Structures are given as structure tokens and as C-alpha cells.
Short mmCIF file of C-alpha atoms in Angstrom, two decimals:
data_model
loop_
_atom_site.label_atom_id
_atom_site.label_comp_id
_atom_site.label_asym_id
_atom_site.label_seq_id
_atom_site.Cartn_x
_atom_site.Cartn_y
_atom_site.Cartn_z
CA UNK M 1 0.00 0.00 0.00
CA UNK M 2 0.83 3.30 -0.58
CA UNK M 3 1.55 6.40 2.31
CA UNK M 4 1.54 9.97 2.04
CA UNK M 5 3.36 11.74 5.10
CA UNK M 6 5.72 14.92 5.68
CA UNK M 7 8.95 13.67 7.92
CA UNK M 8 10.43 16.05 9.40
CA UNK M 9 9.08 18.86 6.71
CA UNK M 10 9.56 17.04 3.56
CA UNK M 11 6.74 15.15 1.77
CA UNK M 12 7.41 11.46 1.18
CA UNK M 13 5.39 9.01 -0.50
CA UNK M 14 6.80 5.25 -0.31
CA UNK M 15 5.22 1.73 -0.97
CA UNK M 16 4.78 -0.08 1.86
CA UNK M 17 3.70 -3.08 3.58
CA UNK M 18 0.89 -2.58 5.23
CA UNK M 19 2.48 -4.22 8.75
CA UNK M 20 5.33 -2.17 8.40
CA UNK M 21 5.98 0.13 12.03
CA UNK M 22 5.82 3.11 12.06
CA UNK M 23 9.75 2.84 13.37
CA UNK M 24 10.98 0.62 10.66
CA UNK M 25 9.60 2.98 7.80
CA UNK M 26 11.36 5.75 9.69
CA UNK M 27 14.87 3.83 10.26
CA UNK M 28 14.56 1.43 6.92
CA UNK M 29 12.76 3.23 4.59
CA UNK M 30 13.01 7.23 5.22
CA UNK M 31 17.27 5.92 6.51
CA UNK M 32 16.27 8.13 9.48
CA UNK M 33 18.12 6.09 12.06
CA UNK M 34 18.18 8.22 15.00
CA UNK M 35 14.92 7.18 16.15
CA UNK M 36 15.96 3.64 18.39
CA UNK M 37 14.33 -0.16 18.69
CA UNK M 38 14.50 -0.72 21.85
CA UNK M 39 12.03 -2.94 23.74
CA UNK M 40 9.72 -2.99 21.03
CA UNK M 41 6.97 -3.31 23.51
CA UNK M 42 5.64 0.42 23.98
CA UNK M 43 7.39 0.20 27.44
CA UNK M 44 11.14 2.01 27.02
CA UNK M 45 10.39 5.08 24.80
CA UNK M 46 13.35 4.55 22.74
CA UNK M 47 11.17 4.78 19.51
CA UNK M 48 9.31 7.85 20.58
CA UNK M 49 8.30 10.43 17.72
CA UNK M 50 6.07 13.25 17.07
CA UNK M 51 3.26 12.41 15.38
CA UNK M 52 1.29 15.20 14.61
CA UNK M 53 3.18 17.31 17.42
CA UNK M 54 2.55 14.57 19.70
CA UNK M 55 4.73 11.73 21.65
CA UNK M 56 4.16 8.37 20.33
CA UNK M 57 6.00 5.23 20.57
CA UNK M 58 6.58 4.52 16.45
CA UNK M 59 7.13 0.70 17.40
CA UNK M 60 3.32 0.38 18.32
CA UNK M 61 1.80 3.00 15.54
CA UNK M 62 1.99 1.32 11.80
CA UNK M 63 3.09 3.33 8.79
CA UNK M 64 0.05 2.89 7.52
CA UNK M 65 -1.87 5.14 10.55
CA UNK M 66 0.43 7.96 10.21
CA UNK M 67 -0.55 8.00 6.32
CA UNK M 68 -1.66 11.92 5.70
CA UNK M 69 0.36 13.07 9.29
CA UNK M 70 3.52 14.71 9.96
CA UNK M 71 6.11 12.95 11.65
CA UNK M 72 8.89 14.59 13.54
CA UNK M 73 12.40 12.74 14.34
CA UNK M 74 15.26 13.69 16.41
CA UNK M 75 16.42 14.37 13.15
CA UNK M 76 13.68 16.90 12.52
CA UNK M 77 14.88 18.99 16.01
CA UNK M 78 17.88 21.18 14.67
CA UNK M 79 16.81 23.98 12.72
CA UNK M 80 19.44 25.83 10.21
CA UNK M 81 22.56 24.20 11.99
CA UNK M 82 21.44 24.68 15.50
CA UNK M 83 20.59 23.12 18.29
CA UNK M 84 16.96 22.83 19.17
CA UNK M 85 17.13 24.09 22.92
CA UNK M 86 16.14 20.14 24.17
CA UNK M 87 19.62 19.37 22.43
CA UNK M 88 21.28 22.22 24.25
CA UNK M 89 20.26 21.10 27.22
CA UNK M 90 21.68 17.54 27.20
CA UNK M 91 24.82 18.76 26.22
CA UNK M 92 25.17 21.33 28.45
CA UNK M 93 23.71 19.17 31.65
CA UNK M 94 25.20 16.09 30.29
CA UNK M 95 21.87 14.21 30.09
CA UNK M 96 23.17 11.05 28.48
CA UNK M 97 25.88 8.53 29.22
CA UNK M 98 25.59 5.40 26.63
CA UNK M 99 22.94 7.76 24.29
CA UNK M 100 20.46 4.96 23.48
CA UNK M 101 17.50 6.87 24.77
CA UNK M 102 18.04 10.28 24.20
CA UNK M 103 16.29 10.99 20.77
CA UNK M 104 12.87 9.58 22.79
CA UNK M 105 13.45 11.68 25.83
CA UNK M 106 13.98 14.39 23.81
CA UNK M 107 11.01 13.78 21.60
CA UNK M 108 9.26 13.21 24.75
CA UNK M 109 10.30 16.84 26.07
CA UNK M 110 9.22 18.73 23.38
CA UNK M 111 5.95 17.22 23.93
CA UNK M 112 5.85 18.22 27.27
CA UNK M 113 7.30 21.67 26.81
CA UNK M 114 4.56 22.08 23.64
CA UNK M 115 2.08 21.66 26.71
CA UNK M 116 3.51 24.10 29.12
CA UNK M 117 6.59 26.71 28.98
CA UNK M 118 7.71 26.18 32.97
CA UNK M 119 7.47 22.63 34.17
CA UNK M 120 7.94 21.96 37.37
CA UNK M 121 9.85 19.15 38.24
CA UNK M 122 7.38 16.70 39.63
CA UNK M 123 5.80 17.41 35.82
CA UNK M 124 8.98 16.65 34.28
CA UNK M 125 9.56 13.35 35.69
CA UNK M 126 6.02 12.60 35.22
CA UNK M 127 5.87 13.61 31.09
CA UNK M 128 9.10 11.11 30.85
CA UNK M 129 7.48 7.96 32.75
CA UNK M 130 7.05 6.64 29.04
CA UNK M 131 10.77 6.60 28.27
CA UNK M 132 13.06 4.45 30.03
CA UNK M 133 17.07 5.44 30.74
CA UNK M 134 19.12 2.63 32.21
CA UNK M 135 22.38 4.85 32.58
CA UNK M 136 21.93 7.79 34.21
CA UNK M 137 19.87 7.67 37.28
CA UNK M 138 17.57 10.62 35.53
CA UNK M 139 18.95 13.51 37.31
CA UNK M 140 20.84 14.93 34.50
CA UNK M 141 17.98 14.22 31.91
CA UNK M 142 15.45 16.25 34.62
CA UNK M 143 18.35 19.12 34.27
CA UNK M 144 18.18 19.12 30.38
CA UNK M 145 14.56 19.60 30.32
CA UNK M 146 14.86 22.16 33.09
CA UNK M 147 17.63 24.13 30.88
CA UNK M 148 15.58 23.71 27.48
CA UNK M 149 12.62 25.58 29.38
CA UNK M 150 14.38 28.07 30.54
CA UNK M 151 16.13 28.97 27.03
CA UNK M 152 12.81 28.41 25.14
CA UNK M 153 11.04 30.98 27.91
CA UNK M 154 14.09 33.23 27.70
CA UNK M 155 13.86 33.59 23.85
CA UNK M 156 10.21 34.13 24.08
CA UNK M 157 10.44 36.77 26.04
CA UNK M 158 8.83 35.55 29.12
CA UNK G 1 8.30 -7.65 16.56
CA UNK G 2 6.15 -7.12 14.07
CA UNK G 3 2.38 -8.36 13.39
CA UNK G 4 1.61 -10.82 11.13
CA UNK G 5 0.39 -10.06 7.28
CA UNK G 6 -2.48 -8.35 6.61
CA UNK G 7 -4.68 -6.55 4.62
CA UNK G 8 -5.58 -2.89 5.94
CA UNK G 9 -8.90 -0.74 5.10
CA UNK G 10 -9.55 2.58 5.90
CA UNK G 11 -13.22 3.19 6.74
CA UNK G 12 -14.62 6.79 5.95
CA UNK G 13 -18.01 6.23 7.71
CA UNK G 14 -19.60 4.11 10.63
CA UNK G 15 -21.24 2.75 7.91
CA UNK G 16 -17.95 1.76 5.75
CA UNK G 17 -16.84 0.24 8.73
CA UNK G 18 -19.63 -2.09 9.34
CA UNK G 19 -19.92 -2.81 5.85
CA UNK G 20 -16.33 -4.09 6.16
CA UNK G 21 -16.76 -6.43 9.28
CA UNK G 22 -19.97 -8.04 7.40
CA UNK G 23 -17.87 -8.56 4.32
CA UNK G 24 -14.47 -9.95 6.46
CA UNK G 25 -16.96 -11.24 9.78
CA UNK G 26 -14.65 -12.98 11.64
CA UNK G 27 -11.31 -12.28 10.19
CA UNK G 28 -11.40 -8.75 10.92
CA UNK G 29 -10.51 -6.71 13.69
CA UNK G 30 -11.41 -2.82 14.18
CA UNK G 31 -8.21 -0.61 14.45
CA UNK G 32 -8.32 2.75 16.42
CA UNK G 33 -4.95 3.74 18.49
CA UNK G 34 -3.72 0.31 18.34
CA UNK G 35 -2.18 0.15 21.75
CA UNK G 36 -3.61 -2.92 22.72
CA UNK G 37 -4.40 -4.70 19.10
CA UNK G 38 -0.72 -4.33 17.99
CA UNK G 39 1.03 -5.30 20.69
CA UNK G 40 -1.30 -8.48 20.76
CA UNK G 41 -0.76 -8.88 17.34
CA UNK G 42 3.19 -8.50 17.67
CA UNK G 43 3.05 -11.63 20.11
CA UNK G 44 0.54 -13.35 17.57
CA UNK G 45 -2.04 -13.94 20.00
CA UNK G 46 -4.29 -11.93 17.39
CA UNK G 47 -3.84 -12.57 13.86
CA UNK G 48 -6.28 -11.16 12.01
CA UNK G 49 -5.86 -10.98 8.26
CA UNK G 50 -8.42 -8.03 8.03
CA UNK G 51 -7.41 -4.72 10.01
CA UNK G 52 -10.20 -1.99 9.71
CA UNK G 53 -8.89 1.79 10.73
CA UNK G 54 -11.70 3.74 11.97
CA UNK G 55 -9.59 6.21 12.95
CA UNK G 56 -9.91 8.59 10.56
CA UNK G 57 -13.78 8.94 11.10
CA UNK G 58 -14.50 11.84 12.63
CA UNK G 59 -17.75 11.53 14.62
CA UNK G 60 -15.77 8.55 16.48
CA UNK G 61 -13.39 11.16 18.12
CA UNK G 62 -15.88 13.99 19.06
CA UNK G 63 -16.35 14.82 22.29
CA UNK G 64 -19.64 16.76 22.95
CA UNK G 65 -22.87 17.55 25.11
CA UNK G 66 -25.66 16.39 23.89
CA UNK G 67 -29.23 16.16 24.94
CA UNK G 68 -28.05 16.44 28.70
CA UNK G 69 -25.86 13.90 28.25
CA UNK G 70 -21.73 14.26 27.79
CA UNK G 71 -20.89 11.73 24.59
CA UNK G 72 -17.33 10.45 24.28
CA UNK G 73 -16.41 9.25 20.55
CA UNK G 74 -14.75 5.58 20.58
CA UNK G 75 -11.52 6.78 19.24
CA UNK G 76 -11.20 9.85 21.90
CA UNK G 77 -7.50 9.61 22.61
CA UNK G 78 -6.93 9.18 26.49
CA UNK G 79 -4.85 12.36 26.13
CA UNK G 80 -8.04 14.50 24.36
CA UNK G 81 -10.48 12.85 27.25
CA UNK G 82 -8.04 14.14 30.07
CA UNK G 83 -7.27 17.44 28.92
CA UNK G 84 -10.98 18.66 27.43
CA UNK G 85 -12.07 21.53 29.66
CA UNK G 86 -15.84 19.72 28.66
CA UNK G 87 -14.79 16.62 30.41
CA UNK G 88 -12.44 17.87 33.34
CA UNK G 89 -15.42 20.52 34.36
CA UNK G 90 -18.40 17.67 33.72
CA UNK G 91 -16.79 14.39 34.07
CA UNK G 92 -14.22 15.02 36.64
CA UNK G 93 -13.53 11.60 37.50
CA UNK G 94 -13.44 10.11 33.42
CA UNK G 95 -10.50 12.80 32.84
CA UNK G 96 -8.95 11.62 36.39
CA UNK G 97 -8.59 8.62 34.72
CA UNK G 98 -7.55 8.74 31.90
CA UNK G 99 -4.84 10.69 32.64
CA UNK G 100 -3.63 7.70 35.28
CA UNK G 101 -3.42 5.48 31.97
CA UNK G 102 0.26 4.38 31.14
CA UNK G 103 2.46 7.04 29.74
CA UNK G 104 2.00 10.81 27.88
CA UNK G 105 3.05 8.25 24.63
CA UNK G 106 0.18 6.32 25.50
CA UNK G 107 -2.04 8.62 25.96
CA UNK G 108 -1.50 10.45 22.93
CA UNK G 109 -2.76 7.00 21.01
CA UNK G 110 -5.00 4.74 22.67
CA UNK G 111 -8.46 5.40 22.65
CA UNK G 112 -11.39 4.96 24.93
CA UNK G 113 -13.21 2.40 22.93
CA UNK G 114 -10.18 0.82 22.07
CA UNK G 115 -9.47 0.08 26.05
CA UNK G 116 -13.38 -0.75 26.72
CA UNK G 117 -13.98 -3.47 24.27
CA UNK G 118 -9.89 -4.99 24.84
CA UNK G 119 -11.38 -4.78 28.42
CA UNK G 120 -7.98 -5.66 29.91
CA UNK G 121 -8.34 -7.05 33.77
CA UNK G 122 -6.15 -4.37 34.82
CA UNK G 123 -7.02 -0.82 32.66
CA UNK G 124 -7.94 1.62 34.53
CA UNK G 125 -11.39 2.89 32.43
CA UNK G 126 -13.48 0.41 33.13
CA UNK G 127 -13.26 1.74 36.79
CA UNK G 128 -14.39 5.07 36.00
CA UNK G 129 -16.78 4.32 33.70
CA UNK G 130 -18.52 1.40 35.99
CA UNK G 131 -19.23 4.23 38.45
CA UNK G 132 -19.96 6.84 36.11
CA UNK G 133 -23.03 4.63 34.47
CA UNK G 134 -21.70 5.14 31.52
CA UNK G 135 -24.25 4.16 28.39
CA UNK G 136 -21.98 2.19 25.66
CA UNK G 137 -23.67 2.54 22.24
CA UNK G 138 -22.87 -0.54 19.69
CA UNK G 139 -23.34 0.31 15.79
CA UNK G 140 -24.60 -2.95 13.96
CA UNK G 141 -25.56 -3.74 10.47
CA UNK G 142 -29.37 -1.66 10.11
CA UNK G 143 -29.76 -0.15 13.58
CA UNK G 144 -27.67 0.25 17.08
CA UNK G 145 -27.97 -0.46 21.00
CA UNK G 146 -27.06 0.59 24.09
CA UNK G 147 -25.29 -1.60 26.82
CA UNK G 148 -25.22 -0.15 30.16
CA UNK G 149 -22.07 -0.69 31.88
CA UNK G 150 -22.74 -2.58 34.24
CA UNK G 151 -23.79 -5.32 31.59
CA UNK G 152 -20.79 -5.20 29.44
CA UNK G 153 -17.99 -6.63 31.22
CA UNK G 154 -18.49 -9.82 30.81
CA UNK G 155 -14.81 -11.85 31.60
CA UNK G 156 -11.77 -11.64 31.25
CA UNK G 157 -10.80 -9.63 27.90
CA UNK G 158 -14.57 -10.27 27.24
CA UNK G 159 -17.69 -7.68 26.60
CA UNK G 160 -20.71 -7.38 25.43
CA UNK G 161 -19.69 -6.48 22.41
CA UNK G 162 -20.61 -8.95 19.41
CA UNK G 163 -19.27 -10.19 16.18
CA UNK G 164 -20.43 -6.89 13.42
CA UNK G 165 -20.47 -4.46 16.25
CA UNK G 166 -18.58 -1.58 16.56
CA UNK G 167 -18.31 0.64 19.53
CA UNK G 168 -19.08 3.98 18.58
CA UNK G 169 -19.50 6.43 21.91
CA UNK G 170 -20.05 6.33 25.32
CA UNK G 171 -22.46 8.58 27.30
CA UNK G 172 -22.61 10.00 30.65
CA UNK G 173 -24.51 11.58 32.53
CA UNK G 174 -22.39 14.69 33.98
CA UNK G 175 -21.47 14.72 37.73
CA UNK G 176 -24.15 16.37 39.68
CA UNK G 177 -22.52 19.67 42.04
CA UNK G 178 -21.48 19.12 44.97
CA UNK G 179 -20.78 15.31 44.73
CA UNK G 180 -17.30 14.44 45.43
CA UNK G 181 -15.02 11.66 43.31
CA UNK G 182 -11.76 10.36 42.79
CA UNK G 183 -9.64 7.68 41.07
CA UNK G 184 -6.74 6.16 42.91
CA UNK G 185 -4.44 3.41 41.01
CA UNK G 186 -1.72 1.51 42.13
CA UNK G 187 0.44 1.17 38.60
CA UNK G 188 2.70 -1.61 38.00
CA UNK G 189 6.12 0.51 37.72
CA UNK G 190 6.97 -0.72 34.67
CA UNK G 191 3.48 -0.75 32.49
CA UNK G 192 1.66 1.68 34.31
CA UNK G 193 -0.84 -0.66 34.25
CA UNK G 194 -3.54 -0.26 37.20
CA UNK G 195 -2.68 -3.74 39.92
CA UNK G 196 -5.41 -1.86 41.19
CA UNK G 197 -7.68 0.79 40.13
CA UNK G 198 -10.73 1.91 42.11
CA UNK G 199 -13.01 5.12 41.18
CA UNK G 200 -15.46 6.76 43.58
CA UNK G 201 -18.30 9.13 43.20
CA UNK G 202 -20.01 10.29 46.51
CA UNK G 203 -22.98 12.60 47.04
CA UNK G 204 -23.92 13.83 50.14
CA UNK G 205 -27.33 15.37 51.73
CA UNK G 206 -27.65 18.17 53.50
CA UNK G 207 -26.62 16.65 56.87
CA UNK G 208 -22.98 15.54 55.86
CA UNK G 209 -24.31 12.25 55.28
CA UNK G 210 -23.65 10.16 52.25
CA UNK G 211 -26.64 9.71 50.16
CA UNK G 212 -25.05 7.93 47.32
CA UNK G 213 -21.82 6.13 46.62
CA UNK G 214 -20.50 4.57 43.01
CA UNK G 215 -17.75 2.26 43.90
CA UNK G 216 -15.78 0.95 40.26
CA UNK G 217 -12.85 -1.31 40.81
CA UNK G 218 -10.12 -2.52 38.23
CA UNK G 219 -7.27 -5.04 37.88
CA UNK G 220 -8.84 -7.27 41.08
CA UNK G 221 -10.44 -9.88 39.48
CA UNK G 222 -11.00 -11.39 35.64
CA UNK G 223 -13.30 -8.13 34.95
CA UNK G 224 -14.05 -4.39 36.45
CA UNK G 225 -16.74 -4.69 38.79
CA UNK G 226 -18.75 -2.43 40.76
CA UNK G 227 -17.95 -3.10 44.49
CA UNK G 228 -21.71 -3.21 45.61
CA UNK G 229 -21.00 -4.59 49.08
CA UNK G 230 -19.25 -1.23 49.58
CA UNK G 231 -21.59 1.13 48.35
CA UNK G 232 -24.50 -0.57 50.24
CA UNK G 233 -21.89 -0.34 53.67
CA UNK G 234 -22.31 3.99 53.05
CA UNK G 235 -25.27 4.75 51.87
CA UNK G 236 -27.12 6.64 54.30
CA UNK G 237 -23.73 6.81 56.91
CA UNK G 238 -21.75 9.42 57.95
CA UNK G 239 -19.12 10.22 55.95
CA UNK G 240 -16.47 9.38 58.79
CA UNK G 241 -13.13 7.43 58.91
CA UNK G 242 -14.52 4.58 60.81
CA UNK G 243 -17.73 3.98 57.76
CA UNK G 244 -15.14 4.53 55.10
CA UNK G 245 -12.27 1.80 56.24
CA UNK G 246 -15.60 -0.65 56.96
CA UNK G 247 -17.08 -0.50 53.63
CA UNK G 248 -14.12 -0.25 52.25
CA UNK G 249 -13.00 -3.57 54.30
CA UNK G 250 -15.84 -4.99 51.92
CA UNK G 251 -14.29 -4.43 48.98
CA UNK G 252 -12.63 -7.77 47.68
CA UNK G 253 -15.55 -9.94 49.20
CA UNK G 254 -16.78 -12.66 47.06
CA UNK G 255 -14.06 -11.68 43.96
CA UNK G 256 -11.69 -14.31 43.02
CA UNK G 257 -8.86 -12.16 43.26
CA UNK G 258 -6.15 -12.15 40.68
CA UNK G 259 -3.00 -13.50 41.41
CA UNK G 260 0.41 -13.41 39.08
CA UNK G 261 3.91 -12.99 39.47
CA UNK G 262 3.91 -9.28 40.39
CA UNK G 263 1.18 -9.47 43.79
CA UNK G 264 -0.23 -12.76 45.10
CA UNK G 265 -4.07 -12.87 45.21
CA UNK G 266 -4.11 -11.94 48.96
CA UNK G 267 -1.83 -9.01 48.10
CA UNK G 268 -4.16 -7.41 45.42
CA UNK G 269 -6.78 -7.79 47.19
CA UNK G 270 -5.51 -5.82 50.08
CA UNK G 271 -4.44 -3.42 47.52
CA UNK G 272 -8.23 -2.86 46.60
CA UNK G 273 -8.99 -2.69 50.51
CA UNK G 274 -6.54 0.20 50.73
CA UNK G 275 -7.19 2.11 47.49
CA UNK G 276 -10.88 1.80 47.81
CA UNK G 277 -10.57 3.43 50.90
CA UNK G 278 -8.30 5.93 49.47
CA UNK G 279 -10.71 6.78 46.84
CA UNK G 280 -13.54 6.95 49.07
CA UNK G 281 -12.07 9.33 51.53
CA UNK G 282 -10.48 11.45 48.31
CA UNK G 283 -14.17 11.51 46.85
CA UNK G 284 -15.95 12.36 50.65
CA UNK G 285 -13.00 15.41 51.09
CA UNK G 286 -13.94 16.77 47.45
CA UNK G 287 -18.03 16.54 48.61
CA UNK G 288 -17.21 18.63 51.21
CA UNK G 289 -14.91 20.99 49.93
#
């Protein structure tokens, strides 16, 4: 079957088959591979995209149902060589160790920070419960969120 | 993990949709979010060769007031049911939880009819909607009816649903001022899934008194129940400590009680002794605030 989908602003239009996740087309098809497989089980949030401007985990949503959306990878984050402020943040609080989950927590983020400009961080640690980090204890990834916020309210002018 | 082969149809309408499941009867399966189809399908306990998406029709994802009445479309995200000013202002305890459902992710895909008819021991809107009364309307081939809650749990992973119906909204009546409600889980840490789930909704009369309690309970036994025992032990009571633990006390009596590798049978149900209680007192505080 055929879908019709923007990636990370560019229309696409690929062949697929119709059990084909939403991941795989991303990683295999689109050669996006900074979106991860990792437990494959909507658990670990390794896969996590925005679909539409919202989190999903792209191992449970098939190709086919995101036929007509837009899909955002980590890919899709940097704008005109640099950083979206979620990247800024990780590298500046040093928010990863091995890496593996980062693109979902930051996909996961932006979600969040779509929602509200000034999470506290009881929200924070809630809007991540979806994405699992086996390195770092979550302290650092709580302080990447924390700094994105604060740059993304300071450049709004709030 | 991926799902087996299969051939996927987009339905435009109700109508297209039933017109598919009468053509493909048993070897269909209606699609909506897909967080509980898929993953089934990933592990091959569903194979289906038919997958019908109703997502895409947009009367199944309206949320509206109608006739007195607040109507949730089928394939409401969890996400659109707990963050709609309609619901959170109407339907307090419905947006309470379906925000307590897994994960934002989660929340952002599965859908309300999609976690009714999977009717999962342990999801936590069965609870809510077993003490809300919701009304669960069923499309068929040439006309439609409506199951009351209470009636369409019927087993484990089974409803009242049958084969050529489709799910297409649920209807509440709103929460009447002044009552009180709440919805207290205990998740499993790693699924979010509810071990145990119980919603409350608690009116009281003019004296303090509890005139009515709802009493929905998840992830106890094979299905979401309403906790009868309990409601009976505080209607007409004082809304005190001492009638809340006792009716609460009630609350696994006469359920075979679920038992697995993550909480022994006697374990959940003292979950559901506590969280009932929880609830109950949550709901009584809100009445009186």
C-alpha cells in the first residue's frame, strides 16, 4: 500500500507493507536512524516520535496510521545548523551517558514543553514515565529539560 | 516484533466500517490507536488478516454535550479525554482517569473504545466508567444499542460487544454539584498498568451524610466490577473514617482475586482494601470541599 506523510518537513510518499511500524519505515525506509528499537513493547520510549506534534511510541503506531500526518524525528529537532534548545540542554547538563535513549526523551520533552513553557519538576519526571534510561539515574535528563525551558522561555520573552 | 500479514482498510463512515466487518466477519478486527491490538498482534495472540482503521472517522473522536448527556467518541484519545475543559469541568472523575493510563506516549494513542472493548483485567477505564453509568452505544448492520455498563464486562478480555459491532460512543450523565469523586491506582512501575484501580463518586445530603456512593474497581479480578457490598456499607452513613475503612474492608468480598507474578491474590486484594478506601475518603474530602 501506498503512504503519504511529511517527515520532518519534507513530503514522502513510499510503498509499503501494510504491517510495516511506524519505526521501521522511519529507520529502513526514510534511513532516518536516529529514532531507536528498543524494547519494542511500547514500554522504554526509545522509539518515541512526534506524530502530529505529539509523543508516540513509532514501534506500536503502523506506517500505515500515520498516512496523511507529519512525523517529527530527532532528526527533525535542529533547525538551520542549530541546536533545538532540548539538544542544548543535554549537552550542556550532560543528560546522556551510553545515548540509546536520548532521541525519545527528547522527543518526549518537546511534547511536554509544547504543553507548558515552565514545568515543574514533579511534571517533568512525570511527562518522561514513558521513556526508560538505564544509565543515568535521571537527574541529569530532569536538568536538560529544566535548561531547554528556561532557554525556550528566555527567547520568548517571558 | 512485528504483526503478522495483513490486509488494511480505511473506513470513511460508521457505515464503511460495518460494511467491512460483514464482508471480512470474523477475520477482521477494528483498528483505532492500536495500543492494545498491535502489541497483541506482535506476540501473535491476534492474527487477524483483516485490520479496519476507523480512525480517521471523525464523529468517532468527538467529544460533545448532547441532549443532557456528555458523549465520548470511541476513538477519543486518552490524552483529548483528560485534557478537554468539557470533560475535566463535567466528568471530573473520566479525565482523572484517563490521565492515570500508562504514559503521555500512551495517551496520545490509545483510545477509549479501544481500552473498553480490549477490556484488559487491569485498565484503569473500566473503573471510572462502571461508576460513572456510563451508556456504551454498539453500531450494527441496520440499527444500534445501548449496553449499560454494568452489563458489558463480561470476563476476562470479554464484553458485550458482538461479532459486526462496533463501539461507537459512550455517554454519561455529567457529575451532579457538589458530589465528590476520585480515582486512585496503584500502577505496575513498569506498564503503568492499574494492579489496582478503584473510582469513587459520593454525594452527600444536607446533613454531611452520604446519600449515594459509586464504587468501580479494576485489575482485582477477571473483569471491572462495581464493588456493591461497599456502596451498600455507606449509603445513608456518615461520611467518617470509621464507615469509610468498613465499607471499604468490603471491597474484595466474594471476587476471586487475581494473582500473578507481580502481587499474590491476597496481596491485590488488600491493595483494593486500601485504594478503595483511598478513593472513598479522596471523593468524601472533594463533597465537602
Amino acid at each position: 500500500m501506498r503512504v503519504n506523510l511529511t517527515v520532518n518537513g519534507q513530503a514522502r510518499s513510499d510503498e509499503v507493507e501494510p504491517r510495516l511500524l511506524l519505526v521501521h519505515y522511519l529507520r529502513d525506509v526514510a534511513g532516518l536512524t536516529g529514532t531507536h528499537v528498543g524494547c519494542e513493547s511500547t514500554l522504554c520510549g526509545a522509539c518515541t516520535v512526534l506524530l502530529d506534534g505529539k509523543a508516540v511510541k513509532s514501534c506500536t503506531v503502523l506506517a500505515a496510521q500515520a498516512d496523511g500526518a507529519s512525523v517529527t524525528t530527532v532528526e527533525g529537532l535542529a533547525k538551520d545548523g542549530k541546536f533545538h534548545p532540548i539538544q542544548d540542554g543535554f549537552w550542556e547538563e550532560h543528560g546522556l551517558q551510553c545515548g540509546y535513549c536520548t532521541p525519545g526523551m527528547m522527543m518526549a520533552a518537546v511534547d511536554l514543553l509544547s504543553r507548558t513553557t515552565n514545568p515543574s519538576e514533579d511534571e517533568i519526571r512525570h511527562a518522561l514515565e514513558g521513556n526508560l534510561c538505564r544509565c543515568t539515574g535521571y537527574q541529569h535528563i530532569i536538568k536538560a529539560v529544566q535548561y531547554a525551558a528556561e532557554k525556550m522561555r528566555a527567547a520568548a520573552g517571558r | 516484533m512485528y504483526p503478522g500479514q495483513f490486509e488494511y482498510h480505511r473506513a470513511a463512515s460508521i457505515k464503511d466500517a460495518l460494511d467491512l466487518l460483514k464482508r471480512y466477519g470474523d477475520d477482521a478486527k477494528l483498528l483505532s490507536g492500536g495500543h492494545s491490538l498491535i502489541p497483541m498482534m506482535k506476540l501473535r495472540l491476534a492474527q487477524p488478516a483483516h485490520l479496519i482503521d476507523v480512525t480517521k472517522i471523525a464523529e468517532l473522536r468527538a467529544l460533545s454535550e448532547s441532549g443532557g448527556k456528555i458523549v465520548i467518541g470511541a476513538a477519543a484519545p486518552h490524552d483529548a479525554v483528560a485534557t478537554s475543559s468539557l470533560v475535566r469541568d463535567k466528568l471530573g472523575l473520566l479525565a482523572e482517569a484517563a490521565a492515570a493510563i500508562g504514559d503521555v506516549q500512551v495517551r496520545n494513542r490509545g483510545t477509549i473504545g479501544g481500552s473498553l472493548t480490549h477490556a484488559d483485567p487491569a485498565a484503569d477505564y473500566p473503573a471510572a466508567v462502571l461508576a460513572l453509568e456510563g451508556e456504551i452505544k454498539l453500531e450494527r448492520d441496520g440499527g444500534s444499542r445501548t449496553v449499560k455498563a454494568a452489563d458489558f464486562f463480561l470476563d476476562l478480555m470479554t464484553t458485550a460487544v458482538q461479532p459486526g459491532e462496533l463501539l461507537s460512543q459512550i455517554a454519561f450523565a455529567p457529575i451532579p454539584a457538589g458530589a465528590g469523586y476520585s480515582y486512585q491506582k496503584y500502577p505496575h512501575p513498569a506498564s503503568g498498568f492499574a494492579m489496582v484501580g478503584v473510582a469513587a463518586l459520593v454525594s452527600l445530603d444536607r446533613s454531611g451524610k452520604i446519600a449515594s456512593a459509586r464504587v468501580g474497581v479494576t485489575g482485582l479480578g477477571a473483569k471491572a466490577f462495581r464493588a456493591g457490598a461497599v456502596e451498600a456499607a455507606l449509603a445513608g452513613k456518615a461520611a467518617d473514617a470509621a464507615t469509610i475503612t468498613a465499607a471499604a474492608a468490603k471491597t474484595a468480598d466474594g471476587i476471586d482475586a487475581l494473582g500473578d507474578i507481580h502481587a499474590s491474590s491476597e496481596y491485590r486484594a488488600e491493595l483494593a482494601r486500601v485504594y478503595a478506601r483511598r478513593a472513598i475518603q479522596a471523593a468524601v474530602a472533594r463533597a465537602k470541599a
